[in-house]
């Protein structure tokens, strides 16, 4: 069956199926909107809920510290010892220069994965500090895990921290490394400090 339409004073021929599809799609959209408005009037529609991750500009509940740009030198015996400290520091946006005395592929992989600057095992702490300072990145602190306090502004886990999981110690240290909380370093007993 063919229907004739007058369009711009001319006649055109279209199959009925095209005309029905055109009207049906318009009616379907209208019906959908009408049904939604009716649900809204009756109160059947649910308000949109947003998850904490979707709320733009709103932080999830908890403590949030914004660290200024800073460098930390992290020396450890093995890459395994350095993991919790390096993870905590890098997740806070702190730049880390890493040196592990065992060196090896594990240390290299860890530094690459976490985005830390790797120094060879034979490198002295003073050399790392002087090289960073020469490039305009003077380290705020040197964190020595299992080593003696060799240079100024050095932090090392104290004997009283034995038995406390390394992840917890790393978070505590991270909190105290913030420039606003530096005075807490003197009042605590988990870390030995040399200024």
CSV table of C-alpha atoms in Angstrom, one decimal, residues 74 76 78-91 98 100 106-107 109-111 113-114 145 166-167 170:
chain,number,residue,atom,x,y,z
A,74,UNK,CA,65.0,5.8,52.3
A,76,UNK,CA,66.9,-0.3,53.9
A,78,UNK,CA,66.2,-5.4,51.6
A,79,UNK,CA,63.5,-4.4,49.2
A,80,UNK,CA,61.0,-6.3,51.4
A,81,UNK,CA,61.8,-4.0,54.4
A,82,UNK,CA,61.3,-0.9,52.3
A,83,UNK,CA,57.9,-1.9,50.8
A,84,UNK,CA,55.6,-0.5,53.5
A,85,UNK,CA,57.5,2.7,53.9
A,86,UNK,CA,57.9,3.3,50.2
A,87,UNK,CA,54.2,2.6,49.6
A,88,UNK,CA,53.1,5.0,52.3
A,89,UNK,CA,55.3,7.8,51.1
A,90,UNK,CA,54.6,7.4,47.4
A,91,UNK,CA,50.9,7.2,48.0
A,98,UNK,CA,65.7,4.5,47.5
A,100,UNK,CA,68.8,-1.0,49.6
A,106,UNK,CA,63.8,-7.0,43.6
A,107,UNK,CA,64.9,-3.5,44.6
A,109,UNK,CA,61.5,-3.7,40.3
A,110,UNK,CA,60.2,-2.1,43.5
A,111,UNK,CA,61.7,1.3,42.6
A,113,UNK,CA,56.8,0.0,40.3
A,114,UNK,CA,56.5,2.7,42.9
A,145,UNK,CA,65.6,1.0,58.3
A,166,UNK,CA,55.7,-2.3,59.5
A,167,UNK,CA,52.6,-1.0,57.7
A,170,UNK,CA,55.0,3.5,58.1
